[in-house]
PDB file of C-alpha atoms in Angstrom:
ATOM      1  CA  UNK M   1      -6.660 -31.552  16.144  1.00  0.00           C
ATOM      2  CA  UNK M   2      -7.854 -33.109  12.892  1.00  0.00           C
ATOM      3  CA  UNK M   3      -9.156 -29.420  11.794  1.00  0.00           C
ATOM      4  CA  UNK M   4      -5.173 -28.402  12.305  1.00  0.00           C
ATOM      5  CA  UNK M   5      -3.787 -31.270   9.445  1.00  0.00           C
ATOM      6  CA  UNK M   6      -4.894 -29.443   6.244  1.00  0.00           C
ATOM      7  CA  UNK M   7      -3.490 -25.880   7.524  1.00  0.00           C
ATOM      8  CA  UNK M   8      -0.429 -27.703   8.615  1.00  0.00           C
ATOM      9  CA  UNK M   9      -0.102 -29.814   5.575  1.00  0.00           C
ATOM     10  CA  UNK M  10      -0.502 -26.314   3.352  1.00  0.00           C
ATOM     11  CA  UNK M  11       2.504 -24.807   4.927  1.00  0.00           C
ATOM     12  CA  UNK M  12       4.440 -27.893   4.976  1.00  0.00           C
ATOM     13  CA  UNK M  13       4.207 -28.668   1.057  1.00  0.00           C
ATOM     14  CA  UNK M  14       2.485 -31.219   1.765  1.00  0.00           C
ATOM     15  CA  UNK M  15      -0.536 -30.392   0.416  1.00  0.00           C
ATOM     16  CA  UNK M  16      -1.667 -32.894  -2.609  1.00  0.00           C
ATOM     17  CA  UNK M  17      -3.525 -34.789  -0.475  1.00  0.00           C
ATOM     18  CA  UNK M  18      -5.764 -31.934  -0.014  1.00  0.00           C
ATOM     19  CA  UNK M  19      -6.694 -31.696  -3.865  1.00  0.00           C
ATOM     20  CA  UNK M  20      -7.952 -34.323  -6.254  1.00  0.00           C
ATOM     21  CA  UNK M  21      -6.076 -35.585  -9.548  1.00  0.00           C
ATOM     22  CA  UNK M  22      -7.728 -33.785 -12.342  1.00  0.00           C
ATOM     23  CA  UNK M  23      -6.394 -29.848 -11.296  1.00  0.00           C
ATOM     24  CA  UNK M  24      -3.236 -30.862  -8.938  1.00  0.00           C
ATOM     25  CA  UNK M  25      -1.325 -28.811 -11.148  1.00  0.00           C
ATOM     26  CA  UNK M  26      -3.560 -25.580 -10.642  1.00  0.00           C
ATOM     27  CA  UNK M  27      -3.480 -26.210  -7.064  1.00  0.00           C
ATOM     28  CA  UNK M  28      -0.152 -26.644  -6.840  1.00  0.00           C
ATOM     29  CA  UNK M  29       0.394 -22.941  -8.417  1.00  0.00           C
ATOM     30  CA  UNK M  30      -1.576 -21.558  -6.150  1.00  0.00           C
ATOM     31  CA  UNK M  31      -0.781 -23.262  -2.866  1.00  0.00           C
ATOM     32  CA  UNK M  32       2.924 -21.991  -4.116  1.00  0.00           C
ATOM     33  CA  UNK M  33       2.049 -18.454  -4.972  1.00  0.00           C
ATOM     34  CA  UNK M  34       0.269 -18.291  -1.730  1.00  0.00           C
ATOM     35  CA  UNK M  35       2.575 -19.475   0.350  1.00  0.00           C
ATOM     36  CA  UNK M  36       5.014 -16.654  -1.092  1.00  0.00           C
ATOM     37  CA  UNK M  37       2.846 -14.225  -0.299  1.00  0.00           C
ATOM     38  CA  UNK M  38       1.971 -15.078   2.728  1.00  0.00           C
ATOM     39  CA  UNK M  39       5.673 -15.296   3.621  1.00  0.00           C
ATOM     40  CA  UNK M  40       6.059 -12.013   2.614  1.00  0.00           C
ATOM     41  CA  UNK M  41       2.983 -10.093   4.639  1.00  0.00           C
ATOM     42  CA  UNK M  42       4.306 -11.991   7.705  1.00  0.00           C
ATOM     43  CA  UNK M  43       7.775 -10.803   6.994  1.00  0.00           C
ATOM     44  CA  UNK M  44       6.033  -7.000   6.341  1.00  0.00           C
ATOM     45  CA  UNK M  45       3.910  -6.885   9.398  1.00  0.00           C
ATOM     46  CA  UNK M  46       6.564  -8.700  11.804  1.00  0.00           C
ATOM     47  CA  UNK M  47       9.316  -6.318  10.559  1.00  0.00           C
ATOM     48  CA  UNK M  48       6.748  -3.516  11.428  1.00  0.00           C
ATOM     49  CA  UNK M  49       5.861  -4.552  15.141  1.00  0.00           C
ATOM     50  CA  UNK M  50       9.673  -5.287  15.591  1.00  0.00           C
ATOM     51  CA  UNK M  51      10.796  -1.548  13.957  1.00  0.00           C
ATOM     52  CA  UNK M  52       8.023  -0.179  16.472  1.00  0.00           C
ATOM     53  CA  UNK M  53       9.109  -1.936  19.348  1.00  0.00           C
ATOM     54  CA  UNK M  54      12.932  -1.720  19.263  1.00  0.00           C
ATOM     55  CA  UNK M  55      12.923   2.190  18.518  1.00  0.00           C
ATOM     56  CA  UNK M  56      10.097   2.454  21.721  1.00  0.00           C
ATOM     57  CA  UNK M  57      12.465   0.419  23.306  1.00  0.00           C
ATOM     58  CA  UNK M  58      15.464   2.374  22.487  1.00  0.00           C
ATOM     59  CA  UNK M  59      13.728   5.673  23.555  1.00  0.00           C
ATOM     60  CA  UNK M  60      12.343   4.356  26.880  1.00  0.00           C
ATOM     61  CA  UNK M  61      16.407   3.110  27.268  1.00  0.00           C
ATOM     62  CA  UNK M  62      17.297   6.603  26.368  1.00  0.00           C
ATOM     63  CA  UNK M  63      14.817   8.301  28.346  1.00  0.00           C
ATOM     64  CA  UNK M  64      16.629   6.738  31.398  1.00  0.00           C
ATOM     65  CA  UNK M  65      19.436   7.781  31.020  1.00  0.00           C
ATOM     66  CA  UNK M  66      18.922  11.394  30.671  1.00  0.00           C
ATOM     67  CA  UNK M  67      16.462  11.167  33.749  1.00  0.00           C
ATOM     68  CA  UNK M  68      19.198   9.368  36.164  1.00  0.00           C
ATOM     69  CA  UNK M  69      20.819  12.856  36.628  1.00  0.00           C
ATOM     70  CA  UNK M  70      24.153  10.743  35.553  1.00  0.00           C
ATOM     71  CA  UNK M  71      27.067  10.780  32.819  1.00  0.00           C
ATOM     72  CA  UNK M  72      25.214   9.218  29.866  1.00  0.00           C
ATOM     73  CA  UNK M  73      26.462   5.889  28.878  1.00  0.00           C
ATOM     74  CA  UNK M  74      25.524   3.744  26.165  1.00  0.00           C
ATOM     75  CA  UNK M  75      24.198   0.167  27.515  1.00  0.00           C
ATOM     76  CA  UNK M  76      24.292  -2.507  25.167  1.00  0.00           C
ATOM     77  CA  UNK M  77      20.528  -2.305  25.576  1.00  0.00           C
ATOM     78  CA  UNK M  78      20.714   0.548  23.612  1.00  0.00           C
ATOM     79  CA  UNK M  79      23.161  -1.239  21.024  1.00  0.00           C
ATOM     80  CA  UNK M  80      20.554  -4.242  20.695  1.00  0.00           C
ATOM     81  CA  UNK M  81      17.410  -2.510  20.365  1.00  0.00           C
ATOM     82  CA  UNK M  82      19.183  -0.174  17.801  1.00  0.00           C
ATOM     83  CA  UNK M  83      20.357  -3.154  15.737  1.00  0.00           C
ATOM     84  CA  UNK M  84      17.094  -4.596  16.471  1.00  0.00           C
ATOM     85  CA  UNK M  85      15.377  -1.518  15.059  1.00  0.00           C
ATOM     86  CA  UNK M  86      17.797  -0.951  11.878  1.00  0.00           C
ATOM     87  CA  UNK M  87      17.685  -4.786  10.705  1.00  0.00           C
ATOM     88  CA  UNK M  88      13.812  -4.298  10.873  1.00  0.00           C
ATOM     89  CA  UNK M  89      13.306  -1.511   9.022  1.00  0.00           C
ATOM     90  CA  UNK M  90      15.633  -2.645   5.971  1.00  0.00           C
ATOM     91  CA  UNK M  91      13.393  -5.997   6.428  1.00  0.00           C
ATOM     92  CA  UNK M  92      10.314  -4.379   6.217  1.00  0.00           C
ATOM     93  CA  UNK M  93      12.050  -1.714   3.111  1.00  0.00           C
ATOM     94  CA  UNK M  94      12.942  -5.018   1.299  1.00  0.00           C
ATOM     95  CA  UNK M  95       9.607  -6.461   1.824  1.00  0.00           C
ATOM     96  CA  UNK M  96       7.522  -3.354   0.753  1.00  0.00           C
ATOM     97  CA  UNK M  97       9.504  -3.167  -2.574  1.00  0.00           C
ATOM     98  CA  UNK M  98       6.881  -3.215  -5.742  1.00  0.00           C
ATOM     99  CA  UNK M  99       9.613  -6.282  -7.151  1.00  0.00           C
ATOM    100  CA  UNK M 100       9.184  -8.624  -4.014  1.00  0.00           C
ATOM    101  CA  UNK M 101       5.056  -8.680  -4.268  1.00  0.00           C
ATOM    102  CA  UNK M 102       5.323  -8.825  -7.736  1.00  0.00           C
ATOM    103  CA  UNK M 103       7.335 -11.902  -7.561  1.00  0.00           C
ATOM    104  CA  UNK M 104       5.381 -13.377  -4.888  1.00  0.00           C
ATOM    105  CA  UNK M 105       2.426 -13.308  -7.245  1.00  0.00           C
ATOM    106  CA  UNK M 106       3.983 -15.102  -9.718  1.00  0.00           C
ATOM    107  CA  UNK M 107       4.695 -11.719 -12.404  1.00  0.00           C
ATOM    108  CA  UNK M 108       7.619 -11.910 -14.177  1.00  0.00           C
ATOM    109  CA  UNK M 109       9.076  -8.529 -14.856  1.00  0.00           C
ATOM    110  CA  UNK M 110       9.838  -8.428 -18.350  1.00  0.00           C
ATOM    111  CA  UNK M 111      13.370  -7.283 -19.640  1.00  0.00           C
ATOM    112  CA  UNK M 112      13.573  -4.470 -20.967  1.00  0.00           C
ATOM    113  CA  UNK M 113      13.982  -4.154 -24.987  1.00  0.00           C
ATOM    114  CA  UNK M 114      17.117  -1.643 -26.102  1.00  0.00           C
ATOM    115  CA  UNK M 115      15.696   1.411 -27.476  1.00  0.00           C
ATOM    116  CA  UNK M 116      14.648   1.589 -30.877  1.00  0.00           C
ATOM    117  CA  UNK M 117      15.817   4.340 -32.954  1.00  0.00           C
ATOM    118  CA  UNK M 118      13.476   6.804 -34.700  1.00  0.00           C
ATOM    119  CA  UNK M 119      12.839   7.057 -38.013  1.00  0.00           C
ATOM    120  CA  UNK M 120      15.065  10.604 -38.159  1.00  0.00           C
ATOM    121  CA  UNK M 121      17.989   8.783 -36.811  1.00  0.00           C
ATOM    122  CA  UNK M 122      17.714   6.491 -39.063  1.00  0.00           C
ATOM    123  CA  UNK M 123      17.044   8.788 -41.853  1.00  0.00           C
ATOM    124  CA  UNK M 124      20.523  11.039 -40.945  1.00  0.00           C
ATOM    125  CA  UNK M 125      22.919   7.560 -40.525  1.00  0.00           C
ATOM    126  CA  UNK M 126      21.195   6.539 -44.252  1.00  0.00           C
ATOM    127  CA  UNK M 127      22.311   9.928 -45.153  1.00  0.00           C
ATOM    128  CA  UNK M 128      25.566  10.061 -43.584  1.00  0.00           C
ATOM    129  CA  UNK M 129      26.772   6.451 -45.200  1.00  0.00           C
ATOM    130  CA  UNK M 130      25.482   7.840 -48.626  1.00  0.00           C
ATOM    131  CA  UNK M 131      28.192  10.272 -48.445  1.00  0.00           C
ATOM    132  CA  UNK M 132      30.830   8.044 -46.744  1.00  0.00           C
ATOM    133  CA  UNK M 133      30.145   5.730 -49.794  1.00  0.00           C
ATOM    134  CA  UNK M 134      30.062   8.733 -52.271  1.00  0.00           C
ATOM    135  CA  UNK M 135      33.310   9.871 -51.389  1.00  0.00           C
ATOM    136  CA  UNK M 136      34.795   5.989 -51.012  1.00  0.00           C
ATOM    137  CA  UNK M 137      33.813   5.461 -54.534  1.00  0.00           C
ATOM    138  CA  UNK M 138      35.334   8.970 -55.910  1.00  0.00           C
ATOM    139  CA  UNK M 139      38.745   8.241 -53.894  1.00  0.00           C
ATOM    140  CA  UNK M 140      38.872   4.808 -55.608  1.00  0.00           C
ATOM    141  CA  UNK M 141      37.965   6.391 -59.263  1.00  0.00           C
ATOM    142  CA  UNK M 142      40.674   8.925 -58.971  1.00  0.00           C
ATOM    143  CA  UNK M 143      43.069   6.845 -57.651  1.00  0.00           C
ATOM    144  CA  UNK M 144      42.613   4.441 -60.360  1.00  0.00           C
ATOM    145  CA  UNK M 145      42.550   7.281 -62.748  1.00  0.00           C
ATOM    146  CA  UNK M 146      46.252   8.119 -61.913  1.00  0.00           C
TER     147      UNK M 146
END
């Protein structure tokens, strides 16, 4: 049972007694970034096996019901595995998505600059307040001239 206390202590938090002083900080890093990303292959393989097993479940519940001979009803088995099978698969589309193992590894997407203009934009507004300015100044000259 002694063998258990470190694993245990890891996903506890509990796990400076594991490490020495000198790189506690390092360690602590990486016991966090692995814990993420551990969290988040569980959460990706469990949300798997559960999609896999709720829409064989809802088939086999299916399946049933057209062999009975019957009206077809819907069970609330059917309801439940379907549910089942839905809230896995946007689990397992959540936990697949390039952001969420990027943040479990500790990247931090950058935000994104605005868009610089090019030098020809630039080049056509310099030209176009020229000429506002052009015309500003001979508006004011004739107007002062009269």
């Amino acid at each position: 049972m002694n063998f258990l206390l470190p694993l245990i202590s890891f996903f506890i938090g509990n796990a400076k007694s594991l490490f020495k002083e000198p790189g506690i900080a390092f360690t602590q890093q990486l016991v966090l970034h692995l814990r993420a990303l551990t969290f988040v292959l569980v959460s990706t393989i469990g949300s798997l096996a559960l999609s896999c097993v709720g829409t064989s479940l809802f088939i086999a519940s299916l399946a049933g019901q057209l062999d009975k001979g019957e009206e077809f009803q819907i069970t609330g088995g059917m309801i439940v595995y379907l549910v089942m099978t839905v809230i896995s698969a946007g689990v397992l589309i959540y936990s697949l998505n390039k952001k969420t193992w990027l943040k479990a590894l500790g990247f931090v997407e950058k935000p994104v600059a605005p868009k610089q203009s090019g030098a020809l934009e630039n080049a056509v507004a310099l030209l176009v307040m020229d000429y506002v300015e052009e015309r500003q100044s001979k508006r004011a000259k004739t107007s002062e001239a009269s």
